[in-house]
mmCIF file of C-alpha atoms and ligand atoms in Angstrom:
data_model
loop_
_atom_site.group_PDB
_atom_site.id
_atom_site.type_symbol
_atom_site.label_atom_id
_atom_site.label_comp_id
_atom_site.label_asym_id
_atom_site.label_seq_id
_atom_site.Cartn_x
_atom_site.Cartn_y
_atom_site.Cartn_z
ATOM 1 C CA UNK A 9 -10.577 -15.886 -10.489
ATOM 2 C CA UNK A 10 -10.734 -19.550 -12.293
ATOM 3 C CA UNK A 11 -7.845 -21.440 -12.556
ATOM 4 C CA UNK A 12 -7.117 -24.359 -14.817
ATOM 5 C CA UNK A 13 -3.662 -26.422 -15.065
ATOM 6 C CA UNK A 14 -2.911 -27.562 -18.767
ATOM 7 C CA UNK A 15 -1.618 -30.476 -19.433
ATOM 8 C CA UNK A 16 2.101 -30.660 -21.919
ATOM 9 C CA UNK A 17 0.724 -32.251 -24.267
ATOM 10 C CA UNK A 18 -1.988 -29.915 -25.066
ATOM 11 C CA UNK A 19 0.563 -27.478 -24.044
ATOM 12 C CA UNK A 20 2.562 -28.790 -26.985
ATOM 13 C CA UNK A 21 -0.303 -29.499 -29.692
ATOM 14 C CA UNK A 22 -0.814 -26.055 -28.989
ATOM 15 C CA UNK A 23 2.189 -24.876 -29.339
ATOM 16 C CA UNK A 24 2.994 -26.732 -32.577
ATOM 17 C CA UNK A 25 -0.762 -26.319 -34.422
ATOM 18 C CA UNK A 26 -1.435 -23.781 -37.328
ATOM 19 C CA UNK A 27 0.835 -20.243 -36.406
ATOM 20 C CA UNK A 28 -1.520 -17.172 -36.803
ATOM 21 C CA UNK A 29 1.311 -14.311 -36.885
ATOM 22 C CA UNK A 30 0.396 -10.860 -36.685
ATOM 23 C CA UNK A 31 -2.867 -9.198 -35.827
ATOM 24 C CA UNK A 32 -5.228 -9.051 -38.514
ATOM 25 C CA UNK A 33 -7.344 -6.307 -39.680
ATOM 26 C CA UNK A 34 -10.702 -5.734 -37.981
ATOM 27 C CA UNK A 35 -13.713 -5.817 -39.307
ATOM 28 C CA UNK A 36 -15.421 -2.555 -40.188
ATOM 29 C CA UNK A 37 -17.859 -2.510 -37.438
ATOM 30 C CA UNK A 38 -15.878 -4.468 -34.895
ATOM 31 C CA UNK A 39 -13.621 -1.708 -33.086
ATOM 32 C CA UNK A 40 -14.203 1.989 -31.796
ATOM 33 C CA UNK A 41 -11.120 4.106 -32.757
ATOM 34 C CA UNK A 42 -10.833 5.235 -29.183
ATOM 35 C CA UNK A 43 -7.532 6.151 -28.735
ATOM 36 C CA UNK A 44 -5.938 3.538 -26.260
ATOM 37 C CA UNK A 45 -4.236 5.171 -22.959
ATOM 38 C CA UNK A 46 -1.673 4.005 -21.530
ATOM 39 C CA UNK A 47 -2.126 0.253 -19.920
ATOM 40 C CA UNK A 48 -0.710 0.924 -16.423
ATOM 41 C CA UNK A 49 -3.157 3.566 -15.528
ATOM 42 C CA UNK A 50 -2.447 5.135 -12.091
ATOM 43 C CA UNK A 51 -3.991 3.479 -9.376
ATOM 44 C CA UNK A 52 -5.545 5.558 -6.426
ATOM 45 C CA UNK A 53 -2.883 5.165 -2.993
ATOM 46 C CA UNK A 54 -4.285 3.001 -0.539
ATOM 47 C CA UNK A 55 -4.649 5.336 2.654
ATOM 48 C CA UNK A 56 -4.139 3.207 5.715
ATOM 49 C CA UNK A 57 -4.726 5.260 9.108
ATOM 50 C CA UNK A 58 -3.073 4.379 12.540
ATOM 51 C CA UNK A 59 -4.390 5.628 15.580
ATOM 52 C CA UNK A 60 -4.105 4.785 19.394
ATOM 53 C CA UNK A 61 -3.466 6.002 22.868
ATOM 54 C CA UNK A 62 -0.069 7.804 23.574
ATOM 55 C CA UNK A 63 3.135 5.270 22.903
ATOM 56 C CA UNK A 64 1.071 2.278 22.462
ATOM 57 C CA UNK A 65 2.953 1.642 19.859
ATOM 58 C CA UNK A 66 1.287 3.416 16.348
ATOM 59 C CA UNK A 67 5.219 4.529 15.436
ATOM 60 C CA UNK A 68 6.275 0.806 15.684
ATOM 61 C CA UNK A 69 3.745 -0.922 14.007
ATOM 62 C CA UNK A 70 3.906 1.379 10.904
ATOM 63 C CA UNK A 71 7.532 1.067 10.654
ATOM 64 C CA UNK A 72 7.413 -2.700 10.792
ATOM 65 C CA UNK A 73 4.350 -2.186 8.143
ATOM 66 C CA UNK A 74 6.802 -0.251 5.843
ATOM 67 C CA UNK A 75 9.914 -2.522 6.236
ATOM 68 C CA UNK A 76 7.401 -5.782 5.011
ATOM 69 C CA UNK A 77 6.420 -3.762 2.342
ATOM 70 C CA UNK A 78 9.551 -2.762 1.240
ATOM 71 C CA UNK A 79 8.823 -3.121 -2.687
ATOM 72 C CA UNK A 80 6.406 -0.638 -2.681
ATOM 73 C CA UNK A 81 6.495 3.002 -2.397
ATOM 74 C CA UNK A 82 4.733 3.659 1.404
ATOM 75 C CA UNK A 83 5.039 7.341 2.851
ATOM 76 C CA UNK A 84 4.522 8.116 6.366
ATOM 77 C CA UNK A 85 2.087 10.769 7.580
ATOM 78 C CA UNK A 86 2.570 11.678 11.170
ATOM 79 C CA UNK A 87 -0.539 14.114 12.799
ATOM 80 C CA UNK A 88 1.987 15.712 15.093
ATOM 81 C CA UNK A 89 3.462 17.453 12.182
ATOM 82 C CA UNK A 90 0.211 19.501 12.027
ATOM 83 C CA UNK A 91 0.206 20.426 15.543
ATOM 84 C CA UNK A 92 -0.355 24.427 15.444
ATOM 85 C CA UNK A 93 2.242 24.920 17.615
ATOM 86 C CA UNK A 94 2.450 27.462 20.092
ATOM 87 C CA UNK A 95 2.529 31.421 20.095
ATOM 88 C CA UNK A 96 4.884 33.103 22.459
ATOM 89 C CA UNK A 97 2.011 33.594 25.431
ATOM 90 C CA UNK A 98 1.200 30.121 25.141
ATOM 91 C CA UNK A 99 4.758 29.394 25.091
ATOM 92 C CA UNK A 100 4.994 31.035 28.933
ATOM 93 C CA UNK A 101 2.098 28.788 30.217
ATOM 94 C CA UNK A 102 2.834 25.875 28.358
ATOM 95 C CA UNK A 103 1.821 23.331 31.036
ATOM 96 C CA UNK A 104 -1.724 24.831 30.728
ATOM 97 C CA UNK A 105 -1.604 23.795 27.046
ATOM 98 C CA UNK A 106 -3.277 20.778 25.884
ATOM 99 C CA UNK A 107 -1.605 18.836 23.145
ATOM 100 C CA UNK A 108 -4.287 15.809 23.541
ATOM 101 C CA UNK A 109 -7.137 18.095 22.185
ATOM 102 C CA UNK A 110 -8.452 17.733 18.736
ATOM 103 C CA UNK A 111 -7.669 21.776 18.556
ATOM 104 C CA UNK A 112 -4.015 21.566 19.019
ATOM 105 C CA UNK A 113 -3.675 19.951 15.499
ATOM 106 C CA UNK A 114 -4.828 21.892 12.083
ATOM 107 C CA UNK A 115 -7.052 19.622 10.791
ATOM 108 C CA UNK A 116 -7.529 21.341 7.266
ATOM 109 C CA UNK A 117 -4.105 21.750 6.797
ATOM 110 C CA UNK A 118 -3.844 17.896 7.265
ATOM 111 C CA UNK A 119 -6.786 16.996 5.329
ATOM 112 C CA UNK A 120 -4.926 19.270 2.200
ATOM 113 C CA UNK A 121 -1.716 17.545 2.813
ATOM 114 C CA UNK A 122 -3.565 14.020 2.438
ATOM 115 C CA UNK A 123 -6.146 14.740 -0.440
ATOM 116 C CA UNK A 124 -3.279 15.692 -2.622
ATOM 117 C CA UNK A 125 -1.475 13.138 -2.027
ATOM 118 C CA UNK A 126 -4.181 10.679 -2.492
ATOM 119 C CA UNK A 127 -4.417 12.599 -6.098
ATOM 120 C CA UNK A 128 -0.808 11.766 -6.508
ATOM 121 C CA UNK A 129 0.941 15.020 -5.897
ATOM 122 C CA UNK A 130 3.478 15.151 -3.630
ATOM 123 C CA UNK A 131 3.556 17.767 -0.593
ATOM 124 C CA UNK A 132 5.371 19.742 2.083
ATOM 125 C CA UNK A 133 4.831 18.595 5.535
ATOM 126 C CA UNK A 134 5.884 20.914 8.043
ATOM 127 C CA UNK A 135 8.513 19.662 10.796
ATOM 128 C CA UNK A 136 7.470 19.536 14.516
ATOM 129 C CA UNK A 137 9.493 20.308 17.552
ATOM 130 C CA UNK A 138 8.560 18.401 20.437
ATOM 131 C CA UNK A 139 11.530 20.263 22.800
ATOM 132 C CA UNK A 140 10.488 24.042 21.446
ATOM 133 C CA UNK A 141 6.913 23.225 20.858
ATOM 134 C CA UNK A 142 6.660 24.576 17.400
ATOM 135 C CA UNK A 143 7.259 23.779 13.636
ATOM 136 C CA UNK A 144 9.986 25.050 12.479
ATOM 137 C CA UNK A 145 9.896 27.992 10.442
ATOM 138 C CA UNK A 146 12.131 26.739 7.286
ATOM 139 C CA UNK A 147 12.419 23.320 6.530
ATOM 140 C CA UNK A 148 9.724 20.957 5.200
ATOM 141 C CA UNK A 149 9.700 17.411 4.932
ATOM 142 C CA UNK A 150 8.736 16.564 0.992
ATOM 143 C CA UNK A 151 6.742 13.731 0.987
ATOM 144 C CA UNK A 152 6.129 11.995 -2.848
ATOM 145 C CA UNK A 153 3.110 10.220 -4.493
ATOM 146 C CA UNK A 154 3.021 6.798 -3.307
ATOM 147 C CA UNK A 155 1.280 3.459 -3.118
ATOM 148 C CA UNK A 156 0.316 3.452 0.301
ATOM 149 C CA UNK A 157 0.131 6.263 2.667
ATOM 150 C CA UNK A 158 0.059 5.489 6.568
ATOM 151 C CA UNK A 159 -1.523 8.479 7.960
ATOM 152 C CA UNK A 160 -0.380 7.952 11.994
ATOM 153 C CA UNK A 161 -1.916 9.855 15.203
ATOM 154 C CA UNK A 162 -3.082 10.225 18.866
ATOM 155 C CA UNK A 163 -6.883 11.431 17.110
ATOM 156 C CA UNK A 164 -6.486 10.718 13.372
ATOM 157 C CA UNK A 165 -10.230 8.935 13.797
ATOM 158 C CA UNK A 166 -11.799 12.034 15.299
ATOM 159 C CA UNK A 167 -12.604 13.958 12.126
ATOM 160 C CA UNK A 168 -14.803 12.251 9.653
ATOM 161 C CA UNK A 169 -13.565 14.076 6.985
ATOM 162 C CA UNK A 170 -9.891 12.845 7.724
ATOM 163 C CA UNK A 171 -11.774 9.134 8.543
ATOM 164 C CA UNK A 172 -13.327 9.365 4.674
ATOM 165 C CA UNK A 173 -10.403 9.046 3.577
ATOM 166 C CA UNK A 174 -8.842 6.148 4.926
ATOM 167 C CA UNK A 175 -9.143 2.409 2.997
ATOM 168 C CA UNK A 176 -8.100 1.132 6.528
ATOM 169 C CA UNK A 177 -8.181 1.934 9.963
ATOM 170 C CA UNK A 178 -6.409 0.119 12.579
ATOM 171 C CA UNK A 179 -6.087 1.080 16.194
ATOM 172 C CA UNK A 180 -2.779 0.160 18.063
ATOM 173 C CA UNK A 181 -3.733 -0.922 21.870
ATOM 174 C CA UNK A 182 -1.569 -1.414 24.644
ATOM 175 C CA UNK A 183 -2.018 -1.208 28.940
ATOM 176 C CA UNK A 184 -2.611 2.188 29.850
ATOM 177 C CA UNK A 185 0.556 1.594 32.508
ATOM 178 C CA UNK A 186 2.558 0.398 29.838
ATOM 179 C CA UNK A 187 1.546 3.211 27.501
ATOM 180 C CA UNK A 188 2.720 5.430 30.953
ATOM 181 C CA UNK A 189 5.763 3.873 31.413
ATOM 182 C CA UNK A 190 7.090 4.257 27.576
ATOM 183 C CA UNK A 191 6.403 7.751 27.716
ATOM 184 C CA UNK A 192 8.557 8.538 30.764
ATOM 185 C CA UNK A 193 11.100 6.613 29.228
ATOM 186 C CA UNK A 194 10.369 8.544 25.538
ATOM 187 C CA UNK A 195 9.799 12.290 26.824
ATOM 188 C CA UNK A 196 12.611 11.866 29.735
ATOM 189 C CA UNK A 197 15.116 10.528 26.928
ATOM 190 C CA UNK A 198 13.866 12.383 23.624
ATOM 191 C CA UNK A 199 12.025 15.361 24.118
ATOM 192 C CA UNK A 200 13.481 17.062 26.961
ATOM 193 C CA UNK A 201 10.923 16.644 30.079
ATOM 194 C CA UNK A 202 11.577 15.534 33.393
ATOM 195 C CA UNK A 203 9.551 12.714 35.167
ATOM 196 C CA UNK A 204 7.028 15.159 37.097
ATOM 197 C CA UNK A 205 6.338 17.219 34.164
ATOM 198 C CA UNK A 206 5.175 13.832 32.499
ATOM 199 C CA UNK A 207 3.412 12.539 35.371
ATOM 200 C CA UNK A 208 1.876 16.213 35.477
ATOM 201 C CA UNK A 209 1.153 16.506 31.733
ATOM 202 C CA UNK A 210 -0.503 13.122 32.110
ATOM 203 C CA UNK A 211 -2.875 13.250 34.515
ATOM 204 C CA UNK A 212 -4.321 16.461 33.731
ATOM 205 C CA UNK A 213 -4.688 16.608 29.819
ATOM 206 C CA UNK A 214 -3.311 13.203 28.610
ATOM 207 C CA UNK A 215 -5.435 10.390 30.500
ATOM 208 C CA UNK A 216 -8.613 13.019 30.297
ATOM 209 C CA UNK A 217 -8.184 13.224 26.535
ATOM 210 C CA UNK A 218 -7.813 9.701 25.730
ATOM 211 C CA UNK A 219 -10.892 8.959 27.758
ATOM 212 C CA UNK A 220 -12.873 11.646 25.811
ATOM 213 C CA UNK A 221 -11.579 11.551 22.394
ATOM 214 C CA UNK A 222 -9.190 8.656 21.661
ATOM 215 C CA UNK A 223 -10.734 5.728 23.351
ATOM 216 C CA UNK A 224 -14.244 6.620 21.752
ATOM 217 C CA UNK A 225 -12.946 7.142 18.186
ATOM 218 C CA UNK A 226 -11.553 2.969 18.649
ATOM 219 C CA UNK A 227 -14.840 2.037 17.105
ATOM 220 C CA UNK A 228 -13.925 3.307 13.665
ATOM 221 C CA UNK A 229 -11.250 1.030 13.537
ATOM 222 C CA UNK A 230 -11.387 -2.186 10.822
ATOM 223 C CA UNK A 231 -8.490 -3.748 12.867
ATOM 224 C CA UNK A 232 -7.317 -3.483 16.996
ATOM 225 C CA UNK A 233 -4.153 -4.721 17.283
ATOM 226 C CA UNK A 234 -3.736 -5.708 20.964
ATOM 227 C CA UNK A 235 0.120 -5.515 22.333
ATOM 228 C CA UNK A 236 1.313 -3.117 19.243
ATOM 229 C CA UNK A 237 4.240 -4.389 17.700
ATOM 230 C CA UNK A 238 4.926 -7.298 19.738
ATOM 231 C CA UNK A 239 1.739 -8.737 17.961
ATOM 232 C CA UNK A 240 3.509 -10.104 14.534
ATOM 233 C CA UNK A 241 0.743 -12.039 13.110
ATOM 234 C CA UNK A 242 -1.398 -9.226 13.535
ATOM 235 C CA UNK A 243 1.530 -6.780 11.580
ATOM 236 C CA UNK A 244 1.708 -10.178 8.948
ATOM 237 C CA UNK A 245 -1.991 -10.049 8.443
ATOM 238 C CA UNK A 246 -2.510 -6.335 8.102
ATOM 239 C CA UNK A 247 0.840 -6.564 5.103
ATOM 240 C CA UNK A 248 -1.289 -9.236 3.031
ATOM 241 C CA UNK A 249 -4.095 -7.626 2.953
ATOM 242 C CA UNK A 250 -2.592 -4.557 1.700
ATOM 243 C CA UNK A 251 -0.724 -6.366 -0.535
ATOM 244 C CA UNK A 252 -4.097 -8.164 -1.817
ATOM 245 C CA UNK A 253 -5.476 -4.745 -2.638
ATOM 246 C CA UNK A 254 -2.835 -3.244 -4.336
ATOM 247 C CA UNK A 255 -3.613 -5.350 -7.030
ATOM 248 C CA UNK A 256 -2.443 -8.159 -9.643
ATOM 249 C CA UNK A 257 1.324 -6.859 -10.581
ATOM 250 C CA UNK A 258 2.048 -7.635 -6.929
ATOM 251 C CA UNK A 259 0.980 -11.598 -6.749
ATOM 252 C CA UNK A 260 4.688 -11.726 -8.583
ATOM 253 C CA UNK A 261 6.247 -10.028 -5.052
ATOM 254 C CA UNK A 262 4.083 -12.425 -3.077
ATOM 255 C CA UNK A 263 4.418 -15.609 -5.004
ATOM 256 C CA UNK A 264 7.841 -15.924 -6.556
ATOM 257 C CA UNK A 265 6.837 -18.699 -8.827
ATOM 258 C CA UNK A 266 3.970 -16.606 -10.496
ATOM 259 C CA UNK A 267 4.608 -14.497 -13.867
ATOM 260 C CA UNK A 268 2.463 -12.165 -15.594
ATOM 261 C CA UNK A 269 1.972 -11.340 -18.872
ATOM 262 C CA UNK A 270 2.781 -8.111 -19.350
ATOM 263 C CA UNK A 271 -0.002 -6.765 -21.026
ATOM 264 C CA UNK A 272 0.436 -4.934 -24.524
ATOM 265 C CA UNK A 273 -1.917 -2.892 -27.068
ATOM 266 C CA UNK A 274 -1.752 -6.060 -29.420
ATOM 267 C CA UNK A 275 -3.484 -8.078 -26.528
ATOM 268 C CA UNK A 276 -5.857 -5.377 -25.394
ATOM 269 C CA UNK A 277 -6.659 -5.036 -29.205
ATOM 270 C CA UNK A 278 -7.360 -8.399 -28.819
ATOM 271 C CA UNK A 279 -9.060 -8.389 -25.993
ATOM 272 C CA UNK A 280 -11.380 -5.312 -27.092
ATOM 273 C CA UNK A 281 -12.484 -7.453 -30.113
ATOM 274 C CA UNK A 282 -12.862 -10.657 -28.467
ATOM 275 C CA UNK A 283 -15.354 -8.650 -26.345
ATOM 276 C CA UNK A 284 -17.386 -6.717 -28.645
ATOM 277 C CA UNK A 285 -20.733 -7.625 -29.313
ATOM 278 C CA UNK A 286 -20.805 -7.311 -32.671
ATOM 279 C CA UNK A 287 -17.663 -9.432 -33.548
ATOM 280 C CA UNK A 288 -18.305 -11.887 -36.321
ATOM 281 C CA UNK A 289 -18.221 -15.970 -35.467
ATOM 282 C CA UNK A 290 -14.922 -16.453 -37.085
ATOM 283 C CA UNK A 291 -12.799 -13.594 -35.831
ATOM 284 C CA UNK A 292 -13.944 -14.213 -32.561
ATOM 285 C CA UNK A 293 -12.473 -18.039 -32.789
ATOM 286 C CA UNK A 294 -9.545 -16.983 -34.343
ATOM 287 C CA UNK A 295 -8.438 -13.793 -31.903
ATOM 288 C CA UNK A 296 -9.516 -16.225 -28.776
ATOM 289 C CA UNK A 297 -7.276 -18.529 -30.433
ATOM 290 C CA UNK A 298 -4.747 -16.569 -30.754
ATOM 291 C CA UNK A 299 -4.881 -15.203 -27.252
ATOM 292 C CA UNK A 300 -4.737 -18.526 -25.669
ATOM 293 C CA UNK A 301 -1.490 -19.265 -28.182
ATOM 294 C CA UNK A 302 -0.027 -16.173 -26.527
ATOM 295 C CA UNK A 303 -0.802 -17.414 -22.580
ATOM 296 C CA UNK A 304 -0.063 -21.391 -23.999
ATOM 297 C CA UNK A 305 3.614 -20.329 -25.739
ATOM 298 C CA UNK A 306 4.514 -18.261 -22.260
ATOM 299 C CA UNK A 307 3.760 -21.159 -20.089
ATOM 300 C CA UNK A 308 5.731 -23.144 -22.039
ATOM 301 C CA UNK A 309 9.119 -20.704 -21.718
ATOM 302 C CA UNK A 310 8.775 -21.998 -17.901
ATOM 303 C CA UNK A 311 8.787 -25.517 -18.438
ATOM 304 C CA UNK A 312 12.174 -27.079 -17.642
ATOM 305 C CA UNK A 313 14.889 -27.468 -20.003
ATOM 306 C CA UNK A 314 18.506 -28.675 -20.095
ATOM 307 C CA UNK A 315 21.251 -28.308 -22.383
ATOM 308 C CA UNK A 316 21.634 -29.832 -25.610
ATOM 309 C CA UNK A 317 24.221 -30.163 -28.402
ATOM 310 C CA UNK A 318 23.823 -30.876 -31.870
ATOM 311 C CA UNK A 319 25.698 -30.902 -35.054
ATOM 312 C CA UNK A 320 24.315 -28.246 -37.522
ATOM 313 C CA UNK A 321 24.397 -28.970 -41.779
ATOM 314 C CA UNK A 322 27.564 -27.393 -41.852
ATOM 315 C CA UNK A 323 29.197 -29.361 -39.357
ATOM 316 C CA UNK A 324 29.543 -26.821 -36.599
ATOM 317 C CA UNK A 325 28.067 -27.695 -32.722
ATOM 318 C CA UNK A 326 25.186 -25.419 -32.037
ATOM 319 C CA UNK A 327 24.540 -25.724 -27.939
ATOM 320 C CA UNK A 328 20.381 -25.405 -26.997
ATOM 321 C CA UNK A 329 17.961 -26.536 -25.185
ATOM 322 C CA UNK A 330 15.675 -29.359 -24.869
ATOM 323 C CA UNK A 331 12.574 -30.312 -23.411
ATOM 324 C CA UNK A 332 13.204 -32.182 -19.803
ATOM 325 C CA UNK A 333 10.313 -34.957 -20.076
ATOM 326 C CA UNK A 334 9.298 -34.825 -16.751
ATOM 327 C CA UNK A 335 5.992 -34.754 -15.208
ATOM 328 C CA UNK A 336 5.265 -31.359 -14.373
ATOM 329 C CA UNK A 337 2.542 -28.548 -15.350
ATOM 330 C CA UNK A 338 2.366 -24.474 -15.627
ATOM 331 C CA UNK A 339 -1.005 -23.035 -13.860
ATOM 332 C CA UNK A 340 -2.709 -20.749 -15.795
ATOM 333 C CA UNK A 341 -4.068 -18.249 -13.504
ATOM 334 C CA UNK A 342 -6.896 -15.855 -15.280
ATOM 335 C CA UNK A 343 -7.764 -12.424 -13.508
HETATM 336 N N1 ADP B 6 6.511 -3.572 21.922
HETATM 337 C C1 ADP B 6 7.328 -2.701 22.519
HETATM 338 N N2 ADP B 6 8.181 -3.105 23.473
HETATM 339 C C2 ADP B 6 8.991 -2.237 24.087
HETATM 340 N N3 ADP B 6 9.041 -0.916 23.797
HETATM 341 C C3 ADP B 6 8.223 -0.452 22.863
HETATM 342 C C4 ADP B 6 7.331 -1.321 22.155
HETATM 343 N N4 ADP B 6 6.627 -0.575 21.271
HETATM 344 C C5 ADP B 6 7.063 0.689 21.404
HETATM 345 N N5 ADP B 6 8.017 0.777 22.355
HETATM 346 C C6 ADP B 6 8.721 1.992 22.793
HETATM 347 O O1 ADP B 6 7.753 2.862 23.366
HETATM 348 C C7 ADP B 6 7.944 4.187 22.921
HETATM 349 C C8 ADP B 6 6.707 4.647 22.177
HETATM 350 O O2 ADP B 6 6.518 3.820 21.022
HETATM 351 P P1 ADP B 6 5.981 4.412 19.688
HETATM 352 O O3 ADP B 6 5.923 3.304 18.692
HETATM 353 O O4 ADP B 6 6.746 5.638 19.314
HETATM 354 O O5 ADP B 6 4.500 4.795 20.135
HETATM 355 P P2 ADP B 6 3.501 5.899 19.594
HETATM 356 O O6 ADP B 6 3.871 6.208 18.178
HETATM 357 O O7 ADP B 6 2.156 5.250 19.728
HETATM 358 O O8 ADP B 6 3.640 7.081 20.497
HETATM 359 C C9 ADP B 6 9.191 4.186 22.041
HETATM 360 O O9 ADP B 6 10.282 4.597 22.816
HETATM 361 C C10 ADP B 6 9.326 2.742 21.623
HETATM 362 O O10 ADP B 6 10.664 2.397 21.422
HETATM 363 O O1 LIG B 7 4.609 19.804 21.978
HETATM 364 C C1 LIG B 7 4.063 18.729 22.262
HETATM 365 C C2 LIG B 7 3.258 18.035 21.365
HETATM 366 C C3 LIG B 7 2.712 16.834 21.715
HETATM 367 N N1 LIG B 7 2.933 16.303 22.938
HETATM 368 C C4 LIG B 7 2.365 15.000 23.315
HETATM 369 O O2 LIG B 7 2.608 14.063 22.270
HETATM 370 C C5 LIG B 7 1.617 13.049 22.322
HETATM 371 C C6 LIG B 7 1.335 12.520 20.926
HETATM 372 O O3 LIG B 7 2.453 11.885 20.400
HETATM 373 P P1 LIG B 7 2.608 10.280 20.461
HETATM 374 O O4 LIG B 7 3.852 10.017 19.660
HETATM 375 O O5 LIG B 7 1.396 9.698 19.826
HETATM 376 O O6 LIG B 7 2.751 9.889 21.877
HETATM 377 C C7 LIG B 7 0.376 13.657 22.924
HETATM 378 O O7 LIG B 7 -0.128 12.803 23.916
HETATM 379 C C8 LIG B 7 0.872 14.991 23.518
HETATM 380 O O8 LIG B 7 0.597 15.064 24.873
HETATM 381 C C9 LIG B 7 3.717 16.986 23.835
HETATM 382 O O9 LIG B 7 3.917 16.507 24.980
HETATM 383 N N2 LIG B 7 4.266 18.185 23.477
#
């Protein structure tokens, strides 16, 4: 990225020079007759996956994730909706069952759900009852194409199929006594348990399962983020970055004094000549020309102004604008 302040009076010789209106006719061997698509070709979602030991925290972090990136579409993935759930035998025993197993989620169904909607279809994600221990058996959650998709999870690292196709992975990390301690609170006050059915639960399949499958899958991560979402320059890091990646159109939501040129097929046109090989000397000077007129004349809408009046030929008072001669400057920022 270069970037190169102009100065108003250049600005304004600019400005004022020779006007080349309109966009002349190529020369014959200058352009392909490509049809042009459209300019704001769909970009790929960024897939951002969250995993961690049990209530360290992976629920908070993405939500304050999604709340910073509030001008951009962001869906939610959550890897307990794929749990399989459990069949009425399993039901009976259900303190023999172990949810902390890679088998008590369906993978493929999960790695479906998230292909498509890295392909920008949306889905139905089945709903998950933590009390009754199943999905339930007629409503869906619909979840839409989006820029960013947070795929969050006890073991969303343990399949490198589901791995390949995150852009980030960060792993939420908290004391394993303060991970214990939320979850009390959590599956005493939301999902129905009592304290020694948690403290049961725990030692036999939770701790053993963390040790085994989520602890080792920590090394996949790109970012650890120690004390979950009490750590908010950690959160604030993670948002830039994504915002960085998403691309150009979003410097504008970061940087309220920046303004893009909306591109448009005259300046792709443009562009596309400007580039071509085979473009002669003087069309080259005088579509760069014009290009930079384009870029110049915008800059210049941002300069300050105040209000003027003057007296027109036919005696009427015609209120404008003029020129504030301060010292100031418009960067031109080139991508
Ligand atoms: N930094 C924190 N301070 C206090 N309580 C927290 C904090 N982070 C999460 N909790 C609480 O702990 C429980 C589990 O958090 P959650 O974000 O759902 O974890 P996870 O998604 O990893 O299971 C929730 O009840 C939540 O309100
Ligand atoms: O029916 C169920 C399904 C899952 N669990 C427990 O949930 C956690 C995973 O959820 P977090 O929100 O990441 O804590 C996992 O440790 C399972 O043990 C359950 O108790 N019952």
């Amino acid at each position: 990225m270069s970037e190169a302040s102009i100065s108003i009076e250049y600005a304004m010789e600019k400005a004022s020079g020779p006007h080349f209106s309109g966009f002349r006719t190529p020369t014959a061997t200058s352009v392909s007759s490509t049809t042009f698509s459209d300019a704001n070709v769909p970009r790929e979602p960024f897939v951002i996956g969250v995993s961690g030991g049990t209530a360290s925290g992976k629920t908070t972090v993405c939500d304050m994730i999604i709340q910073q990136l509030h001008d951009h579409r962001v869906v939610l993935v959550n890897q307990d909706s794929f749990y399989r759930g459990l069949n009425s035998e399993e039901l009976k025993r259900v303190h023999e069952y172990n949810f902390d197993h890679p088998d008590a989620f369906d993978t493929e169904q999960l790695l479906e759900c998230i292909k498509k909607l890295k392909i920008g279809h949306s889905v139905q994600v089945p709903v998950y009852d933590f009390k009754l221990h199943r999905r339930s058996s007629d409503s869906f959650r619909q979840v839409n194409a989006s820029d960013v998709i947070i795929l969050e999870g006890i073991l969303v690292f343990h399949d490198q199929r589901v791995r390949n196709l995150m852009n980030m992975k960060i792993f939420v990390d908290a004391d394993a006594d303060v991970r214990l301690a939320r979850r009390i609170r959590r599956d005493t006050v939301e999902r129905g348990r009592d304290v020694n059915s948690v403290l049961e639960q725990y030692a036999k399949f939770v701790k053993p399962a963390f040790d085994d499958f989520v602890l080792p899958s920590k090394k996949y991560a790109d970012v650890i983020i120690p004390r979950g979402g009490d750590n908010h320059v950690a959160i604030d890091l993670i948002v830039q970055h994504i915002r960085t990646k998403l691309g150009q159109h979003d410097l504008c939501k970061i940087y309220p004094n920046v303004y893009v040129i909306q591109s448009t097929f005259q300046i792709r046109g443009m562009h596309t000549l400007i580039r071509d090989r085979d473009i002669s000397k003087h069309d080259f000077v005088f579509y760069s020309d014009r290009l930079i007129r384009l870029v110049v004349e915008h800059g210049l809408g941002h300069l300050p102004f105040t209000e003027k009046q003057v007296v027109t030929p036919t005696a009427t008072v015609y209120t404008g604008v003029d020129f504030c001669k301060k010292l100031c400057g418009v960067s031109i920022v080139r991508r």
